[in-house]
Coordinates of C-alpha atoms in Angstrom, one line a residue:
X1100 CA 13.5 37.4 -179.3
X1101 CA 16.3 39.0 -177.0
X1102 CA 16.7 37.5 -173.6
X1103 CA 16.7 40.5 -170.6
X1104 CA 19.3 39.3 -168.9
X1105 CA 19.6 42.6 -167.1
X1106 CA 16.5 42.4 -165.9
X1107 CA 16.6 39.0 -165.2
X1108 CA 19.3 39.8 -162.7
X1109 CA 17.8 43.2 -161.4
X1110 CA 14.8 41.2 -160.3
X1111 CA 16.8 38.4 -158.6
X1112 CA 18.8 40.7 -156.7
X1113 CA 15.5 42.6 -155.7
X1114 CA 13.5 39.3 -154.8
X1115 CA 16.5 38.4 -152.6
X1116 CA 16.9 41.8 -150.9
X1117 CA 13.3 41.6 -150.3
X1118 CA 12.9 38.7 -148.6
X1119 CA 16.7 38.8 -146.8
X1120 CA 17.9 35.4 -148.1
X1121 CA 19.1 33.9 -151.3
X1122 CA 16.9 32.6 -153.6
X1123 CA 16.5 28.7 -154.5
X1124 CA 17.3 27.3 -158.0
X1125 CA 13.2 27.1 -158.4
X1126 CA 13.1 30.6 -157.0
X1127 CA 15.5 32.0 -159.6
X1128 CA 14.2 30.0 -162.5
X1129 CA 10.6 31.4 -161.8
X1130 CA 11.6 35.0 -161.3
X1131 CA 13.7 34.6 -165.2
X1132 CA 10.3 33.5 -166.6
X1133 CA 8.4 35.8 -165.0
X1134 CA 10.6 38.8 -166.4
X1135 CA 10.7 36.8 -170.0
X1136 CA 7.1 36.4 -170.0
X1137 CA 6.6 39.7 -169.4
X1138 CA 9.3 41.3 -171.8
X1139 CA 7.6 38.9 -174.4
X1140 CA 4.4 40.9 -173.9
X1141 CA 5.6 44.4 -173.6
X1142 CA 7.2 44.1 -177.4
X1143 CA 4.1 42.3 -178.6
X1144 CA 2.5 45.5 -177.5
X1145 CA 4.8 47.9 -178.9
X1146 CA 5.0 45.9 -182.1
X1147 CA 1.0 46.3 -182.5
X1148 CA 1.1 50.0 -181.8
X1149 CA 3.6 50.5 -184.3
X1150 CA 1.3 48.9 -186.6
X1151 CA -1.2 51.5 -185.8
X1152 CA 1.1 54.2 -186.6
X1153 CA 1.0 55.1 -182.7
X1154 CA 4.7 56.3 -181.1
X1155 CA 6.2 54.7 -178.3
X1156 CA 7.8 56.4 -175.4
X1157 CA 7.1 59.9 -177.3
X1158 CA 9.4 59.2 -180.4
X1159 CA 8.3 57.6 -183.6
X1160 CA 10.7 55.1 -185.1
X1161 CA 12.3 56.4 -187.9
X1162 CA 12.2 54.5 -191.4
X1163 CA 14.1 54.7 -194.6
X1164 CA 12.8 55.8 -197.9
X1165 CA 13.7 52.6 -199.8
X1166 CA 16.2 54.4 -201.8
X1167 CA 19.1 54.4 -199.2
X1168 CA 22.1 52.7 -200.3
X1169 CA 23.0 49.5 -198.1
X1170 CA 26.3 49.9 -196.2
X1171 CA 29.0 47.8 -197.3
X1172 CA 30.2 45.2 -194.5
X1173 CA 33.6 46.3 -193.3
X1174 CA 35.8 45.8 -190.3
X1175 CA 33.6 47.5 -187.8
X1176 CA 30.2 46.1 -188.9
X1177 CA 32.2 42.7 -188.8
X1178 CA 33.4 43.4 -185.3
X1179 CA 29.8 44.5 -184.0
X1180 CA 28.4 41.5 -185.7
X1181 CA 30.7 39.4 -183.6
X1182 CA 30.1 41.4 -180.3
X1183 CA 26.4 40.5 -180.8
X1184 CA 27.2 37.1 -181.0
X1185 CA 29.5 37.1 -177.6
X1186 CA 26.8 38.5 -176.0
X1187 CA 23.7 36.4 -177.2
X1188 CA 25.8 33.5 -176.5
X1189 CA 26.0 34.8 -172.7
X1190 CA 22.5 35.1 -172.7
X1191 CA 21.8 31.6 -173.6
X1192 CA 24.5 30.1 -171.1
X1193 CA 22.9 32.3 -168.3
X1194 CA 19.1 31.1 -169.0
X1195 CA 20.7 27.7 -169.4
X1196 CA 22.1 27.9 -165.8
X1197 CA 19.0 28.9 -164.5
X1198 CA 17.1 26.2 -166.4
X1199 CA 15.1 28.3 -168.6
X1200 CA 13.7 26.5 -171.6
X1201 CA 14.5 29.0 -174.3
X1202 CA 12.7 27.7 -177.0
X1203 CA 9.3 27.8 -175.0
X1204 CA 9.3 31.7 -175.4
X1205 CA 8.7 30.9 -179.2
X1206 CA 5.6 29.2 -178.9
X1207 CA 2.3 30.9 -178.6
X1208 CA 1.1 30.4 -174.6
X1209 CA -2.4 30.6 -175.4
X1210 CA -2.0 27.1 -176.9
X1211 CA 0.2 25.6 -174.7
X1212 CA -2.0 26.1 -171.8
X1213 CA -4.8 23.7 -173.2
X1214 CA -1.8 21.4 -174.6
X1215 CA -2.5 17.7 -174.2
X1216 CA -0.9 16.3 -177.6
X1217 CA 1.4 14.3 -175.3
X1218 CA -1.7 12.3 -173.4
X1219 CA -2.8 11.4 -177.1
X1220 CA 0.5 10.2 -177.9
X1221 CA 0.4 8.1 -174.5
X1222 CA -2.6 6.7 -175.2
X1223 CA -1.6 5.7 -179.0
X1224 CA 1.8 3.9 -177.7
X1225 CA -0.5 2.4 -175.2
X1226 CA -2.9 0.8 -177.6
X1227 CA 0.0 -0.7 -179.4
X1228 CA 0.8 -2.9 -177.0
X1229 CA -2.7 -4.3 -176.8
X1230 CA -4.4 -6.9 -178.9
X1231 CA -7.1 -4.9 -181.4
X1232 CA -9.9 -6.2 -179.3
X1233 CA -8.9 -4.9 -176.5
X1234 CA -7.6 -1.2 -177.6
X1235 CA -9.3 1.7 -175.7
X1236 CA -10.6 5.2 -177.1
X1237 CA -9.8 8.3 -175.1
X1238 CA -13.1 7.8 -173.2
X1239 CA -11.4 4.9 -171.3
X1240 CA -8.5 6.8 -170.6
X1241 CA -8.9 8.3 -166.8
X1242 CA -6.7 10.2 -164.4
X1243 CA -6.1 10.4 -160.9
X1244 CA -5.0 13.3 -158.7
X1245 CA -3.4 13.0 -155.6
X1246 CA -1.6 15.4 -153.2
X1247 CA -0.4 12.2 -150.9
X1248 CA 0.8 9.0 -152.1
X1249 CA 2.8 5.9 -151.1
X1250 CA 5.9 7.1 -152.8
X1251 CA 9.0 5.0 -152.9
X1252 CA 12.3 7.2 -153.9
X1253 CA 15.3 5.1 -154.6
X1254 CA 18.9 6.2 -155.0
X1255 CA 20.7 3.9 -157.7
X1256 CA 24.5 3.7 -157.3
X1257 CA 25.1 6.2 -160.3
X1258 CA 23.5 9.0 -158.1
X1259 CA 19.8 8.3 -160.1
X1260 CA 17.1 9.0 -158.7
X1261 CA 13.2 6.9 -159.5
X1262 CA 10.3 7.4 -157.8
X1263 CA 7.7 4.3 -157.6
X1264 CA 4.1 4.1 -156.5
X1265 CA 2.3 1.4 -154.6
X1266 CA -1.2 1.4 -153.0
X1267 CA 0.3 0.8 -149.6
X1268 CA 3.7 0.8 -148.0
X1269 CA 2.7 -3.0 -146.9
X1270 CA 2.4 -3.9 -150.4
X1271 CA 6.2 -3.2 -151.0
X1272 CA 7.8 -4.3 -147.7
X1273 CA 10.9 -3.7 -146.1
X1274 CA 12.9 -0.4 -147.6
X1275 CA 16.5 -1.8 -148.9
X1276 CA 19.7 0.8 -148.7
X1277 CA 19.3 3.8 -151.2
X1278 CA 15.3 3.7 -150.5
X1279 CA 13.1 6.1 -148.5
X1280 CA 9.2 6.6 -148.4
X1281 CA 8.7 10.1 -149.6
X1282 CA 6.9 12.7 -147.5
X1283 CA 3.6 13.8 -147.9
X1284 CA 4.4 17.4 -147.3
X1285 CA 7.1 17.2 -150.0
X1286 CA 4.4 16.2 -152.8
X1287 CA 2.8 19.0 -154.9
X1288 CA 0.4 17.1 -157.2
X1289 CA 0.6 13.3 -158.5
X1290 CA -1.2 12.7 -161.9
X1291 CA -1.6 9.2 -162.9
X1292 CA -2.9 7.8 -166.5
X1293 CA -5.2 4.7 -165.9
X1294 CA -7.0 2.5 -168.4
X1295 CA -10.8 2.5 -166.6
X1296 CA -12.0 -0.5 -168.8
X1297 CA -8.7 -2.8 -167.6
X1298 CA -8.0 -1.5 -165.0
X1299 CA -4.5 -1.0 -165.3
X1300 CA -2.0 1.9 -164.7
X1301 CA -0.5 3.8 -167.6
X1302 CA 2.0 6.3 -167.1
X1303 CA 2.3 8.6 -163.9
X1304 CA 4.2 12.2 -163.0
X1305 CA 4.4 14.2 -159.9
X1306 CA 5.7 17.7 -159.0
X1307 CA 8.1 17.3 -155.7
X1308 CA 11.6 18.6 -154.5
X1309 CA 11.2 21.5 -156.8
X1310 CA 11.0 19.3 -159.8
X1311 CA 8.9 16.9 -162.5
X1312 CA 9.8 13.5 -162.3
X1313 CA 8.5 10.3 -164.1
X1314 CA 6.8 7.8 -161.4
X1315 CA 6.4 4.1 -162.4
X1316 CA 3.2 3.3 -161.0
X1317 CA 2.7 -0.6 -159.3
X1318 CA -0.7 0.3 -158.1
X1319 CA -2.9 3.3 -157.3
X1320 CA -6.4 3.5 -155.9
X1321 CA -9.1 6.0 -156.9
X1322 CA -10.1 7.3 -153.7
X1323 CA -13.5 8.6 -154.9
X1324 CA -14.8 5.5 -155.9
X1325 CA -12.3 2.5 -154.6
X1326 CA -11.5 1.2 -157.8
X1327 CA -8.0 -0.3 -157.6
X1328 CA -5.6 0.2 -160.8
X1329 CA -2.6 -2.4 -161.3
X1330 CA 0.3 -2.3 -163.3
X1331 CA 0.6 -4.7 -166.4
X1332 CA 4.5 -5.1 -167.2
X1333 CA 3.5 -6.0 -170.5
X1334 CA 1.5 -2.9 -171.4
X1335 CA 2.8 -0.3 -169.1
X1336 CA 4.0 2.4 -171.4
X1337 CA 5.2 5.2 -169.1
X1338 CA 6.2 8.9 -170.3
X1339 CA 7.9 9.3 -173.8
X1340 CA 11.4 9.7 -173.0
X1341 CA 12.0 12.6 -175.7
X1342 CA 9.7 15.0 -173.9
X1343 CA 10.4 17.7 -171.2
X1344 CA 9.0 16.5 -167.7
X1345 CA 7.7 19.8 -167.2
X1346 CA 6.0 19.9 -170.7
X1347 CA 4.5 16.3 -170.3
X1348 CA 3.5 17.8 -166.3
X1349 CA 1.5 20.8 -167.9
X1350 CA -0.5 17.9 -170.4
X1351 CA -1.0 16.0 -167.5
X1352 CA -2.6 18.9 -165.4
X1353 CA -4.4 19.9 -168.9
X1354 CA -6.3 16.5 -169.4
X1355 CA -7.1 16.5 -165.9
X1356 CA -8.9 19.9 -165.9
X1357 CA -10.3 18.9 -169.0
X1358 CA -11.7 15.9 -167.6
X1359 CA -13.2 16.5 -164.7
X1360 CA -14.9 19.7 -166.7
X1361 CA -16.6 16.9 -169.0
X1362 CA -17.8 14.6 -166.3
X1363 CA -19.2 17.7 -164.4
X1364 CA -20.9 19.0 -167.8
X1365 CA -22.2 15.3 -168.0
X1366 CA -23.7 15.0 -164.7
X1367 CA -25.5 18.2 -164.9
X1368 CA -26.8 17.3 -168.3
X1369 CA -27.7 14.1 -167.2
X1370 CA -26.8 12.6 -164.2
X1371 CA -24.1 10.4 -166.0
X1372 CA -20.7 9.7 -165.6
X1373 CA -17.9 9.7 -167.9

């Protein structure tokens, strides 16, 4: 797919003009993703219409009869190919600057909406840390959604940022240099996977500060039933290192919706809780 750089720049400029201010990096990225999705949908529609023999834009595409001889690759063709490569490289560089994952648009978006494969991987990794008799199945893999939390933001000397969640600020104690508590207004949503059989935390991720960050969950309380889940250093697995944080976040959100729907259905059917 050729990425519509001109359209992206035009939409960004239009958005900035209408709002009267420069877009943030997150805002520019959202505009780029919206334009790419729209372009992809249009291209699919055009391909479908062409397959049905319907003209697009009032003109039927011209097809060769199969007898036309292939043009020899001459200097002009080579120069055109080189120019095409340069243009494609510029597109990729611009999208990279916007933090747009160009690979994700080659995947089927419908299947991605309900993807929870990363959740399955985390469960598998977690069970590897448990004794055979203590292993859990997916029914025991709970997930907690939070809009606020006692979240500690830690700045390391080399500039890295890490987040740790505690059940209460008193549980941690006094802040050290380079540490601060995250304000509730700065948190979008936090998801925490928990082992409901052993009351342990497994992994966490949150959307905040315009990005997606792993959270090391020392403890968390389920406010609906008051149960507290604690971190066991011997079994805690966290997030897979090779996965994109936004993709992981979407998997957590999908699993939360899936879990919520399952609980609601069970309660409607026989009053049971999962």
